[in-house]
Amino acid sequence: SILRGCAPMLAALFDVEDTGRMTTAQISDVSPDIFKYMLSYVYGRSVPREELEAFAKYYIDAADKYSIVNLKLEAEAVYLTKTKFTFGNAMDNLLYADAKNCALLKETVLDFLAENSTEAINKISFADFPGSVVKDLMIAFDRSMKRILKDNCSDSEDDDDDEDDEDYSLMRVSELRRKLDAKGLDVDGSREAMIEALDNSTWSASYVNDVSAEE
């Protein structure tokens, strides 16, 4: 069914095995208006831009809970366009992104911290900084330093050669998602989950090619 294919966690609330019988479920963690738009989105309609701008986080929460991936990514993108990151909201946004597996939001916050590291050290408490994000922060610092070096290098010769390699660990979230989509894989999840999926896909393809060559 459409519901099972586009919102499996939502469909699971109403399906009773494969008997065809339906059951009712009480949904109290999503407002009626947001649920109405969310359900219409599953069946092919779009959520108005102004609605997403006004309630982006609510849509992220609902879409994440019920596995409506495309709506979650749309709401995340809208949230990014309407949010100005500051030292006052950076940590809250980082913790939220980590909790909801909003990889693009997390990357954007970490880029902000990396590019403003001196001020961030003095103005932000890192007491609640999640350990799982440290590697992503190091990657953001690396990108920031490479950008500074490139801007200050007068005779730069293709400094972006490294980015052409299939080193998923250094790729931006948008590029990881494009590669996952091209392979027909799930584009939602943390950066680590996306890299693991791509690595597994590459290994599987390589294994199949090796077996074919042997035959």
mmCIF file with all atom_site columns, C-alpha atoms in Angstrom:
data_model
loop_
_atom_site.group_PDB
_atom_site.id
_atom_site.type_symbol
_atom_site.label_atom_id
_atom_site.label_alt_id
_atom_site.label_comp_id
_atom_site.label_asym_id
_atom_site.label_entity_id
_atom_site.label_seq_id
_atom_site.pdbx_PDB_ins_code
_atom_site.Cartn_x
_atom_site.Cartn_y
_atom_site.Cartn_z
_atom_site.occupancy
_atom_site.B_iso_or_equiv
_atom_site.pdbx_formal_charge
_atom_site.auth_seq_id
_atom_site.auth_comp_id
_atom_site.auth_asym_id
_atom_site.auth_atom_id
_atom_site.pdbx_PDB_model_num
ATOM 1   C CA . SER A 1 1   ? 0.000  0.000   0.000   1.00 0.00 ? 1   SER A CA 1
ATOM 2   C CA . ILE A 1 2   ? 1.007  3.638   -0.382  1.00 0.00 ? 2   ILE A CA 1
ATOM 3   C CA . LEU A 1 3   ? 0.968  4.171   3.369   1.00 0.00 ? 3   LEU A CA 1
ATOM 4   C CA . ARG A 1 4   ? 3.185  1.166   4.029   1.00 0.00 ? 4   ARG A CA 1
ATOM 5   C CA . GLY A 1 5   ? 5.622  2.181   1.313   1.00 0.00 ? 5   GLY A CA 1
ATOM 6   C CA . CYS A 1 6   ? 5.912  5.877   2.238   1.00 0.00 ? 6   CYS A CA 1
ATOM 7   C CA . ALA A 1 7   ? 5.280  5.851   5.992   1.00 0.00 ? 7   ALA A CA 1
ATOM 8   C CA . PRO A 1 8   ? 5.975  2.351   7.319   1.00 0.00 ? 8   PRO A CA 1
ATOM 9   C CA . MET A 1 9   ? 5.927  3.299   10.992  1.00 0.00 ? 9   MET A CA 1
ATOM 10  C CA . LEU A 1 10  ? 2.570  5.012   10.550  1.00 0.00 ? 10  LEU A CA 1
ATOM 11  C CA . ALA A 1 11  ? 1.153  2.073   8.601   1.00 0.00 ? 11  ALA A CA 1
ATOM 12  C CA . ALA A 1 12  ? 2.269  -0.277  11.352  1.00 0.00 ? 12  ALA A CA 1
ATOM 13  C CA . LEU A 1 13  ? -0.131 1.434   13.756  1.00 0.00 ? 13  LEU A CA 1
ATOM 14  C CA . PHE A 1 14  ? -3.148 0.457   11.667  1.00 0.00 ? 14  PHE A CA 1
ATOM 15  C CA . ASP A 1 15  ? -2.285 -2.832  9.990   1.00 0.00 ? 15  ASP A CA 1
ATOM 16  C CA . VAL A 1 16  ? -3.139 -6.080  11.731  1.00 0.00 ? 16  VAL A CA 1
ATOM 17  C CA . GLU A 1 17  ? -0.829 -8.620  10.141  1.00 0.00 ? 17  GLU A CA 1
ATOM 18  C CA . ASP A 1 18  ? -2.111 -9.388  6.627   1.00 0.00 ? 18  ASP A CA 1
ATOM 19  C CA . THR A 1 19  ? -5.718 -10.123 7.408   1.00 0.00 ? 19  THR A CA 1
ATOM 20  C CA . GLY A 1 20  ? -6.974 -6.978  5.713   1.00 0.00 ? 20  GLY A CA 1
ATOM 21  C CA . ARG A 1 21  ? -8.710 -5.881  8.895   1.00 0.00 ? 21  ARG A CA 1
ATOM 22  C CA . MET A 1 22  ? -8.032 -2.375  10.119  1.00 0.00 ? 22  MET A CA 1
ATOM 23  C CA . THR A 1 23  ? -7.707 -1.127  13.663  1.00 0.00 ? 23  THR A CA 1
ATOM 24  C CA . THR A 1 24  ? -7.814 2.312   15.186  1.00 0.00 ? 24  THR A CA 1
ATOM 25  C CA . ALA A 1 25  ? -4.939 4.055   16.894  1.00 0.00 ? 25  ALA A CA 1
ATOM 26  C CA . GLN A 1 26  ? -4.738 7.155   19.013  1.00 0.00 ? 26  GLN A CA 1
ATOM 27  C CA . ILE A 1 27  ? -2.018 9.578   17.883  1.00 0.00 ? 27  ILE A CA 1
ATOM 28  C CA . SER A 1 28  ? -1.421 12.164  20.572  1.00 0.00 ? 28  SER A CA 1
ATOM 29  C CA . ASP A 1 29  ? 2.114  13.299  19.759  1.00 0.00 ? 29  ASP A CA 1
ATOM 30  C CA . VAL A 1 30  ? 1.256  15.153  16.530  1.00 0.00 ? 30  VAL A CA 1
ATOM 31  C CA . SER A 1 31  ? -1.166 18.054  16.260  1.00 0.00 ? 31  SER A CA 1
ATOM 32  C CA . PRO A 1 32  ? -4.261 17.458  14.070  1.00 0.00 ? 32  PRO A CA 1
ATOM 33  C CA . ASP A 1 33  ? -3.229 20.098  11.534  1.00 0.00 ? 33  ASP A CA 1
ATOM 34  C CA . ILE A 1 34  ? 0.291  18.744  11.124  1.00 0.00 ? 34  ILE A CA 1
ATOM 35  C CA . PHE A 1 35  ? -1.013 15.178  10.920  1.00 0.00 ? 35  PHE A CA 1
ATOM 36  C CA . LYS A 1 36  ? -3.463 16.228  8.208   1.00 0.00 ? 36  LYS A CA 1
ATOM 37  C CA . TYR A 1 37  ? -0.703 17.792  6.100   1.00 0.00 ? 37  TYR A CA 1
ATOM 38  C CA . MET A 1 38  ? 1.626  14.880  6.814   1.00 0.00 ? 38  MET A CA 1
ATOM 39  C CA . LEU A 1 39  ? -0.937 12.319  5.668   1.00 0.00 ? 39  LEU A CA 1
ATOM 40  C CA . SER A 1 40  ? -1.815 14.305  2.544   1.00 0.00 ? 40  SER A CA 1
ATOM 41  C CA . TYR A 1 41  ? 1.935  14.491  1.788   1.00 0.00 ? 41  TYR A CA 1
ATOM 42  C CA . VAL A 1 42  ? 2.156  10.697  1.926   1.00 0.00 ? 42  VAL A CA 1
ATOM 43  C CA . TYR A 1 43  ? -0.602 10.505  -0.693  1.00 0.00 ? 43  TYR A CA 1
ATOM 44  C CA . GLY A 1 44  ? 1.104  12.881  -3.112  1.00 0.00 ? 44  GLY A CA 1
ATOM 45  C CA . ARG A 1 45  ? 0.283  16.409  -2.025  1.00 0.00 ? 45  ARG A CA 1
ATOM 46  C CA . SER A 1 46  ? 2.808  18.973  -0.813  1.00 0.00 ? 46  SER A CA 1
ATOM 47  C CA . VAL A 1 47  ? 2.972  20.861  2.459   1.00 0.00 ? 47  VAL A CA 1
ATOM 48  C CA . PRO A 1 48  ? 2.699  24.631  1.847   1.00 0.00 ? 48  PRO A CA 1
ATOM 49  C CA . ARG A 1 49  ? 6.018  26.425  2.175   1.00 0.00 ? 49  ARG A CA 1
ATOM 50  C CA . GLU A 1 50  ? 4.674  28.852  4.772   1.00 0.00 ? 50  GLU A CA 1
ATOM 51  C CA . GLU A 1 51  ? 3.430  25.917  6.836   1.00 0.00 ? 51  GLU A CA 1
ATOM 52  C CA . LEU A 1 52  ? 6.863  24.272  6.781   1.00 0.00 ? 52  LEU A CA 1
ATOM 53  C CA . GLU A 1 53  ? 8.568  27.557  7.654   1.00 0.00 ? 53  GLU A CA 1
ATOM 54  C CA . ALA A 1 54  ? 6.292  28.115  10.623  1.00 0.00 ? 54  ALA A CA 1
ATOM 55  C CA . PHE A 1 55  ? 6.466  24.574  12.027  1.00 0.00 ? 55  PHE A CA 1
ATOM 56  C CA . ALA A 1 56  ? 9.628  23.050  10.544  1.00 0.00 ? 56  ALA A CA 1
ATOM 57  C CA . LYS A 1 57  ? 10.737 21.300  13.738  1.00 0.00 ? 57  LYS A CA 1
ATOM 58  C CA . TYR A 1 58  ? 7.282  19.840  14.319  1.00 0.00 ? 58  TYR A CA 1
ATOM 59  C CA . TYR A 1 59  ? 7.367  18.321  10.840  1.00 0.00 ? 59  TYR A CA 1
ATOM 60  C CA . ILE A 1 60  ? 10.878 17.002  11.397  1.00 0.00 ? 60  ILE A CA 1
ATOM 61  C CA . ASP A 1 61  ? 9.734  15.377  14.656  1.00 0.00 ? 61  ASP A CA 1
ATOM 62  C CA . ALA A 1 62  ? 6.623  13.819  13.117  1.00 0.00 ? 62  ALA A CA 1
ATOM 63  C CA . ALA A 1 63  ? 8.311  12.688  9.897   1.00 0.00 ? 63  ALA A CA 1
ATOM 64  C CA . ASP A 1 64  ? 11.215 11.201  11.828  1.00 0.00 ? 64  ASP A CA 1
ATOM 65  C CA . LYS A 1 65  ? 8.895  9.300   14.155  1.00 0.00 ? 65  LYS A CA 1
ATOM 66  C CA . TYR A 1 66  ? 6.807  7.856   11.332  1.00 0.00 ? 66  TYR A CA 1
ATOM 67  C CA . SER A 1 67  ? 9.637  7.336   8.811   1.00 0.00 ? 67  SER A CA 1
ATOM 68  C CA . ILE A 1 68  ? 8.417  9.782   6.164   1.00 0.00 ? 68  ILE A CA 1
ATOM 69  C CA . VAL A 1 69  ? 11.911 10.450  4.868   1.00 0.00 ? 69  VAL A CA 1
ATOM 70  C CA . ASN A 1 70  ? 11.276 12.954  2.076   1.00 0.00 ? 70  ASN A CA 1
ATOM 71  C CA . LEU A 1 71  ? 9.108  15.158  4.282   1.00 0.00 ? 71  LEU A CA 1
ATOM 72  C CA . LYS A 1 72  ? 11.752 15.094  6.996   1.00 0.00 ? 72  LYS A CA 1
ATOM 73  C CA . LEU A 1 73  ? 14.459 16.182  4.548   1.00 0.00 ? 73  LEU A CA 1
ATOM 74  C CA . GLU A 1 74  ? 12.250 18.938  3.120   1.00 0.00 ? 74  GLU A CA 1
ATOM 75  C CA . ALA A 1 75  ? 11.474 20.264  6.590   1.00 0.00 ? 75  ALA A CA 1
ATOM 76  C CA . GLU A 1 76  ? 15.164 20.108  7.508   1.00 0.00 ? 76  GLU A CA 1
ATOM 77  C CA . ALA A 1 77  ? 16.100 22.109  4.394   1.00 0.00 ? 77  ALA A CA 1
ATOM 78  C CA . VAL A 1 78  ? 13.440 24.735  5.150   1.00 0.00 ? 78  VAL A CA 1
ATOM 79  C CA . TYR A 1 79  ? 14.582 24.978  8.757   1.00 0.00 ? 79  TYR A CA 1
ATOM 80  C CA . LEU A 1 80  ? 18.132 25.628  7.574   1.00 0.00 ? 80  LEU A CA 1
ATOM 81  C CA . THR A 1 81  ? 17.067 28.427  5.231   1.00 0.00 ? 81  THR A CA 1
ATOM 82  C CA . LYS A 1 82  ? 15.100 30.247  7.913   1.00 0.00 ? 82  LYS A CA 1
ATOM 83  C CA . THR A 1 83  ? 17.502 29.778  10.836  1.00 0.00 ? 83  THR A CA 1
ATOM 84  C CA . LYS A 1 84  ? 20.379 32.120  11.605  1.00 0.00 ? 84  LYS A CA 1
ATOM 85  C CA . PHE A 1 85  ? 22.934 30.255  13.672  1.00 0.00 ? 85  PHE A CA 1
ATOM 86  C CA . THR A 1 86  ? 24.431 32.079  16.627  1.00 0.00 ? 86  THR A CA 1
ATOM 87  C CA . PHE A 1 87  ? 26.549 31.174  19.621  1.00 0.00 ? 87  PHE A CA 1
ATOM 88  C CA . GLY A 1 88  ? 23.344 31.263  21.619  1.00 0.00 ? 88  GLY A CA 1
ATOM 89  C CA . ASN A 1 89  ? 21.511 28.603  19.602  1.00 0.00 ? 89  ASN A CA 1
ATOM 90  C CA . ALA A 1 90  ? 24.327 26.520  18.096  1.00 0.00 ? 90  ALA A CA 1
ATOM 91  C CA . MET A 1 91  ? 24.506 23.905  20.848  1.00 0.00 ? 91  MET A CA 1
ATOM 92  C CA . ASP A 1 92  ? 20.724 23.463  21.065  1.00 0.00 ? 92  ASP A CA 1
ATOM 93  C CA . ASN A 1 93  ? 20.564 22.961  17.306  1.00 0.00 ? 93  ASN A CA 1
ATOM 94  C CA . LEU A 1 94  ? 23.485 20.529  17.389  1.00 0.00 ? 94  LEU A CA 1
ATOM 95  C CA . LEU A 1 95  ? 21.905 18.400  20.128  1.00 0.00 ? 95  LEU A CA 1
ATOM 96  C CA . TYR A 1 96  ? 18.572 18.455  18.298  1.00 0.00 ? 96  TYR A CA 1
ATOM 97  C CA . ALA A 1 97  ? 20.202 17.453  14.994  1.00 0.00 ? 97  ALA A CA 1
ATOM 98  C CA . ASP A 1 98  ? 22.066 14.617  16.694  1.00 0.00 ? 98  ASP A CA 1
ATOM 99  C CA . ALA A 1 99  ? 18.915 13.330  18.374  1.00 0.00 ? 99  ALA A CA 1
ATOM 100 C CA . LYS A 1 100 ? 16.858 13.382  15.163  1.00 0.00 ? 100 LYS A CA 1
ATOM 101 C CA . ASN A 1 101 ? 19.620 12.216  12.802  1.00 0.00 ? 101 ASN A CA 1
ATOM 102 C CA . CYS A 1 102 ? 19.373 15.451  10.812  1.00 0.00 ? 102 CYS A CA 1
ATOM 103 C CA . ALA A 1 103 ? 22.775 15.094  9.180   1.00 0.00 ? 103 ALA A CA 1
ATOM 104 C CA . LEU A 1 104 ? 22.614 18.280  7.102   1.00 0.00 ? 104 LEU A CA 1
ATOM 105 C CA . LEU A 1 105 ? 21.584 20.411  10.080  1.00 0.00 ? 105 LEU A CA 1
ATOM 106 C CA . LYS A 1 106 ? 24.361 18.869  12.156  1.00 0.00 ? 106 LYS A CA 1
ATOM 107 C CA . GLU A 1 107 ? 26.929 19.541  9.434   1.00 0.00 ? 107 GLU A CA 1
ATOM 108 C CA . THR A 1 108 ? 25.812 23.168  9.109   1.00 0.00 ? 108 THR A CA 1
ATOM 109 C CA . VAL A 1 109 ? 26.103 23.786  12.862  1.00 0.00 ? 109 VAL A CA 1
ATOM 110 C CA . LEU A 1 110 ? 29.535 22.139  12.985  1.00 0.00 ? 110 LEU A CA 1
ATOM 111 C CA . ASP A 1 111 ? 30.699 24.259  10.039  1.00 0.00 ? 111 ASP A CA 1
ATOM 112 C CA . PHE A 1 112 ? 29.558 27.332  11.976  1.00 0.00 ? 112 PHE A CA 1
ATOM 113 C CA . LEU A 1 113 ? 31.542 26.233  15.033  1.00 0.00 ? 113 LEU A CA 1
ATOM 114 C CA . ALA A 1 114 ? 34.638 25.386  12.983  1.00 0.00 ? 114 ALA A CA 1
ATOM 115 C CA . GLU A 1 115 ? 34.620 28.696  11.145  1.00 0.00 ? 115 GLU A CA 1
ATOM 116 C CA . ASN A 1 116 ? 34.152 30.648  14.374  1.00 0.00 ? 116 ASN A CA 1
ATOM 117 C CA . SER A 1 117 ? 36.189 28.425  16.671  1.00 0.00 ? 117 SER A CA 1
ATOM 118 C CA . THR A 1 118 ? 37.890 31.139  18.737  1.00 0.00 ? 118 THR A CA 1
ATOM 119 C CA . GLU A 1 119 ? 34.637 32.870  19.636  1.00 0.00 ? 119 GLU A CA 1
ATOM 120 C CA . ALA A 1 120 ? 32.869 29.528  20.120  1.00 0.00 ? 120 ALA A CA 1
ATOM 121 C CA . ILE A 1 121 ? 35.432 28.448  22.724  1.00 0.00 ? 121 ILE A CA 1
ATOM 122 C CA . ASN A 1 122 ? 34.793 31.610  24.724  1.00 0.00 ? 122 ASN A CA 1
ATOM 123 C CA . LYS A 1 123 ? 31.030 31.885  24.292  1.00 0.00 ? 123 LYS A CA 1
ATOM 124 C CA . ILE A 1 124 ? 29.688 28.318  24.288  1.00 0.00 ? 124 ILE A CA 1
ATOM 125 C CA . SER A 1 125 ? 29.613 25.714  27.022  1.00 0.00 ? 125 SER A CA 1
ATOM 126 C CA . PHE A 1 126 ? 30.662 22.358  25.614  1.00 0.00 ? 126 PHE A CA 1
ATOM 127 C CA . ALA A 1 127 ? 29.624 20.421  28.722  1.00 0.00 ? 127 ALA A CA 1
ATOM 128 C CA . ASP A 1 128 ? 26.799 18.713  26.815  1.00 0.00 ? 128 ASP A CA 1
ATOM 129 C CA . PHE A 1 129 ? 28.764 18.213  23.596  1.00 0.00 ? 129 PHE A CA 1
ATOM 130 C CA . PRO A 1 130 ? 28.004 14.643  22.439  1.00 0.00 ? 130 PRO A CA 1
ATOM 131 C CA . GLY A 1 131 ? 31.060 12.458  22.061  1.00 0.00 ? 131 GLY A CA 1
ATOM 132 C CA . SER A 1 132 ? 29.609 10.879  18.931  1.00 0.00 ? 132 SER A CA 1
ATOM 133 C CA . VAL A 1 133 ? 29.937 14.229  17.143  1.00 0.00 ? 133 VAL A CA 1
ATOM 134 C CA . VAL A 1 134 ? 33.673 14.746  17.754  1.00 0.00 ? 134 VAL A CA 1
ATOM 135 C CA . LYS A 1 135 ? 34.716 13.081  14.492  1.00 0.00 ? 135 LYS A CA 1
ATOM 136 C CA . ASP A 1 136 ? 32.240 15.197  12.523  1.00 0.00 ? 136 ASP A CA 1
ATOM 137 C CA . LEU A 1 137 ? 33.634 18.315  14.199  1.00 0.00 ? 137 LEU A CA 1
ATOM 138 C CA . MET A 1 138 ? 37.179 17.330  13.175  1.00 0.00 ? 138 MET A CA 1
ATOM 139 C CA . ILE A 1 139 ? 35.975 16.917  9.580   1.00 0.00 ? 139 ILE A CA 1
ATOM 140 C CA . ALA A 1 140 ? 34.370 20.372  9.741   1.00 0.00 ? 140 ALA A CA 1
ATOM 141 C CA . PHE A 1 141 ? 37.652 21.849  11.012  1.00 0.00 ? 141 PHE A CA 1
ATOM 142 C CA . ASP A 1 142 ? 39.517 20.108  8.206   1.00 0.00 ? 142 ASP A CA 1
ATOM 143 C CA . ARG A 1 143 ? 37.151 21.564  5.600   1.00 0.00 ? 143 ARG A CA 1
ATOM 144 C CA . SER A 1 144 ? 37.450 25.009  7.162   1.00 0.00 ? 144 SER A CA 1
ATOM 145 C CA . MET A 1 145 ? 41.252 24.913  7.139   1.00 0.00 ? 145 MET A CA 1
ATOM 146 C CA . LYS A 1 146 ? 41.378 23.703  3.539   1.00 0.00 ? 146 LYS A CA 1
ATOM 147 C CA . ARG A 1 147 ? 39.050 26.518  2.510   1.00 0.00 ? 147 ARG A CA 1
ATOM 148 C CA . ILE A 1 148 ? 41.267 29.092  4.262   1.00 0.00 ? 148 ILE A CA 1
ATOM 149 C CA . LEU A 1 149 ? 44.400 27.666  2.650   1.00 0.00 ? 149 LEU A CA 1
ATOM 150 C CA . LYS A 1 150 ? 42.784 27.693  -0.752  1.00 0.00 ? 150 LYS A CA 1
ATOM 151 C CA . ASP A 1 151 ? 41.613 31.302  -0.344  1.00 0.00 ? 151 ASP A CA 1
ATOM 152 C CA . ASN A 1 152 ? 45.118 32.390  0.687   1.00 0.00 ? 152 ASN A CA 1
ATOM 153 C CA . CYS A 1 153 ? 46.986 30.370  -1.926  1.00 0.00 ? 153 CYS A CA 1
ATOM 154 C CA . SER A 1 154 ? 47.716 32.430  -5.018  1.00 0.00 ? 154 SER A CA 1
ATOM 155 C CA . ASP A 1 155 ? 48.912 29.568  -7.203  1.00 0.00 ? 155 ASP A CA 1
ATOM 156 C CA . SER A 1 156 ? 46.373 26.981  -6.194  1.00 0.00 ? 156 SER A CA 1
ATOM 157 C CA . GLU A 1 157 ? 46.424 24.000  -8.480  1.00 0.00 ? 157 GLU A CA 1
ATOM 158 C CA . ASP A 1 158 ? 43.343 21.916  -8.176  1.00 0.00 ? 158 ASP A CA 1
ATOM 159 C CA . ASP A 1 159 ? 43.218 21.813  -4.399  1.00 0.00 ? 159 ASP A CA 1
ATOM 160 C CA . ASP A 1 160 ? 39.978 19.906  -4.661  1.00 0.00 ? 160 ASP A CA 1
ATOM 161 C CA . ASP A 1 161 ? 41.542 16.787  -6.138  1.00 0.00 ? 161 ASP A CA 1
ATOM 162 C CA . ASP A 1 162 ? 40.974 14.939  -2.880  1.00 0.00 ? 162 ASP A CA 1
ATOM 163 C CA . GLU A 1 163 ? 37.256 15.577  -3.131  1.00 0.00 ? 163 GLU A CA 1
ATOM 164 C CA . ASP A 1 164 ? 37.118 13.586  -6.350  1.00 0.00 ? 164 ASP A CA 1
ATOM 165 C CA . ASP A 1 165 ? 38.226 10.432  -4.530  1.00 0.00 ? 165 ASP A CA 1
ATOM 166 C CA . GLU A 1 166 ? 35.627 7.999   -3.208  1.00 0.00 ? 166 GLU A CA 1
ATOM 167 C CA . ASP A 1 167 ? 36.558 8.864   0.370   1.00 0.00 ? 167 ASP A CA 1
ATOM 168 C CA . TYR A 1 168 ? 33.091 9.020   1.842   1.00 0.00 ? 168 TYR A CA 1
ATOM 169 C CA . SER A 1 169 ? 34.376 10.144  5.244   1.00 0.00 ? 169 SER A CA 1
ATOM 170 C CA . LEU A 1 170 ? 35.324 13.564  3.837   1.00 0.00 ? 170 LEU A CA 1
ATOM 171 C CA . MET A 1 171 ? 32.242 14.137  1.688   1.00 0.00 ? 171 MET A CA 1
ATOM 172 C CA . ARG A 1 172 ? 29.537 16.611  2.545   1.00 0.00 ? 172 ARG A CA 1
ATOM 173 C CA . VAL A 1 173 ? 26.140 15.326  3.563   1.00 0.00 ? 173 VAL A CA 1
ATOM 174 C CA . SER A 1 174 ? 24.502 16.552  0.360   1.00 0.00 ? 174 SER A CA 1
ATOM 175 C CA . GLU A 1 175 ? 26.993 14.549  -1.726  1.00 0.00 ? 175 GLU A CA 1
ATOM 176 C CA . LEU A 1 176 ? 26.519 11.442  0.426   1.00 0.00 ? 176 LEU A CA 1
ATOM 177 C CA . ARG A 1 177 ? 22.763 11.712  -0.025  1.00 0.00 ? 177 ARG A CA 1
ATOM 178 C CA . ARG A 1 178 ? 23.113 12.104  -3.807  1.00 0.00 ? 178 ARG A CA 1
ATOM 179 C CA . LYS A 1 179 ? 25.238 8.957   -3.985  1.00 0.00 ? 179 LYS A CA 1
ATOM 180 C CA . LEU A 1 180 ? 22.823 7.012   -1.792  1.00 0.00 ? 180 LEU A CA 1
ATOM 181 C CA . ASP A 1 181 ? 19.876 8.114   -3.906  1.00 0.00 ? 181 ASP A CA 1
ATOM 182 C CA . ALA A 1 182 ? 21.688 7.132   -7.115  1.00 0.00 ? 182 ALA A CA 1
ATOM 183 C CA . LYS A 1 183 ? 22.180 3.636   -5.663  1.00 0.00 ? 183 LYS A CA 1
ATOM 184 C CA . GLY A 1 184 ? 18.559 3.404   -4.522  1.00 0.00 ? 184 GLY A CA 1
ATOM 185 C CA . LEU A 1 185 ? 19.553 3.420   -0.844  1.00 0.00 ? 185 LEU A CA 1
ATOM 186 C CA . ASP A 1 186 ? 17.965 5.176   2.131   1.00 0.00 ? 186 ASP A CA 1
ATOM 187 C CA . VAL A 1 187 ? 19.079 8.825   2.283   1.00 0.00 ? 187 VAL A CA 1
ATOM 188 C CA . ASP A 1 188 ? 18.002 9.376   5.887   1.00 0.00 ? 188 ASP A CA 1
ATOM 189 C CA . GLY A 1 189 ? 20.111 8.765   8.968   1.00 0.00 ? 189 GLY A CA 1
ATOM 190 C CA . SER A 1 190 ? 23.324 9.938   10.528  1.00 0.00 ? 190 SER A CA 1
ATOM 191 C CA . ARG A 1 191 ? 26.478 10.668  8.575   1.00 0.00 ? 191 ARG A CA 1
ATOM 192 C CA . GLU A 1 192 ? 28.015 7.467   9.939   1.00 0.00 ? 192 GLU A CA 1
ATOM 193 C CA . ALA A 1 193 ? 25.019 5.396   8.802   1.00 0.00 ? 193 ALA A CA 1
ATOM 194 C CA . MET A 1 194 ? 25.162 6.885   5.306   1.00 0.00 ? 194 MET A CA 1
ATOM 195 C CA . ILE A 1 195 ? 28.889 6.186   4.975   1.00 0.00 ? 195 ILE A CA 1
ATOM 196 C CA . GLU A 1 196 ? 28.404 2.624   6.204   1.00 0.00 ? 196 GLU A CA 1
ATOM 197 C CA . ALA A 1 197 ? 25.619 2.053   3.665   1.00 0.00 ? 197 ALA A CA 1
ATOM 198 C CA . LEU A 1 198 ? 27.804 3.360   0.827   1.00 0.00 ? 198 LEU A CA 1
ATOM 199 C CA . ASP A 1 199 ? 30.795 1.299   1.957   1.00 0.00 ? 199 ASP A CA 1
ATOM 200 C CA . ASN A 1 200 ? 28.646 -1.829  2.109   1.00 0.00 ? 200 ASN A CA 1
ATOM 201 C CA . SER A 1 201 ? 27.196 -1.075  -1.306  1.00 0.00 ? 201 SER A CA 1
ATOM 202 C CA . THR A 1 202 ? 30.656 -0.566  -2.801  1.00 0.00 ? 202 THR A CA 1
ATOM 203 C CA . TRP A 1 203 ? 31.911 -3.787  -1.215  1.00 0.00 ? 203 TRP A CA 1
ATOM 204 C CA . SER A 1 204 ? 28.896 -5.744  -2.483  1.00 0.00 ? 204 SER A CA 1
ATOM 205 C CA . ALA A 1 205 ? 29.332 -4.408  -6.019  1.00 0.00 ? 205 ALA A CA 1
ATOM 206 C CA . SER A 1 206 ? 33.037 -5.227  -5.928  1.00 0.00 ? 206 SER A CA 1
ATOM 207 C CA . TYR A 1 207 ? 32.303 -8.756  -4.681  1.00 0.00 ? 207 TYR A CA 1
ATOM 208 C CA . VAL A 1 208 ? 29.753 -9.354  -7.443  1.00 0.00 ? 208 VAL A CA 1
ATOM 209 C CA . ASN A 1 209 ? 32.220 -8.126  -10.068 1.00 0.00 ? 209 ASN A CA 1
ATOM 210 C CA . ASP A 1 210 ? 34.954 -10.392 -8.702  1.00 0.00 ? 210 ASP A CA 1
ATOM 211 C CA . VAL A 1 211 ? 32.651 -13.406 -8.777  1.00 0.00 ? 211 VAL A CA 1
ATOM 212 C CA . SER A 1 212 ? 31.547 -12.581 -12.320 1.00 0.00 ? 212 SER A CA 1
ATOM 213 C CA . ALA A 1 213 ? 35.151 -12.256 -13.436 1.00 0.00 ? 213 ALA A CA 1
ATOM 214 C CA . GLU A 1 214 ? 35.998 -15.654 -11.990 1.00 0.00 ? 214 GLU A CA 1
ATOM 215 C CA . GLU A 1 215 ? 33.136 -17.247 -13.885 1.00 0.00 ? 215 GLU A CA 1
#
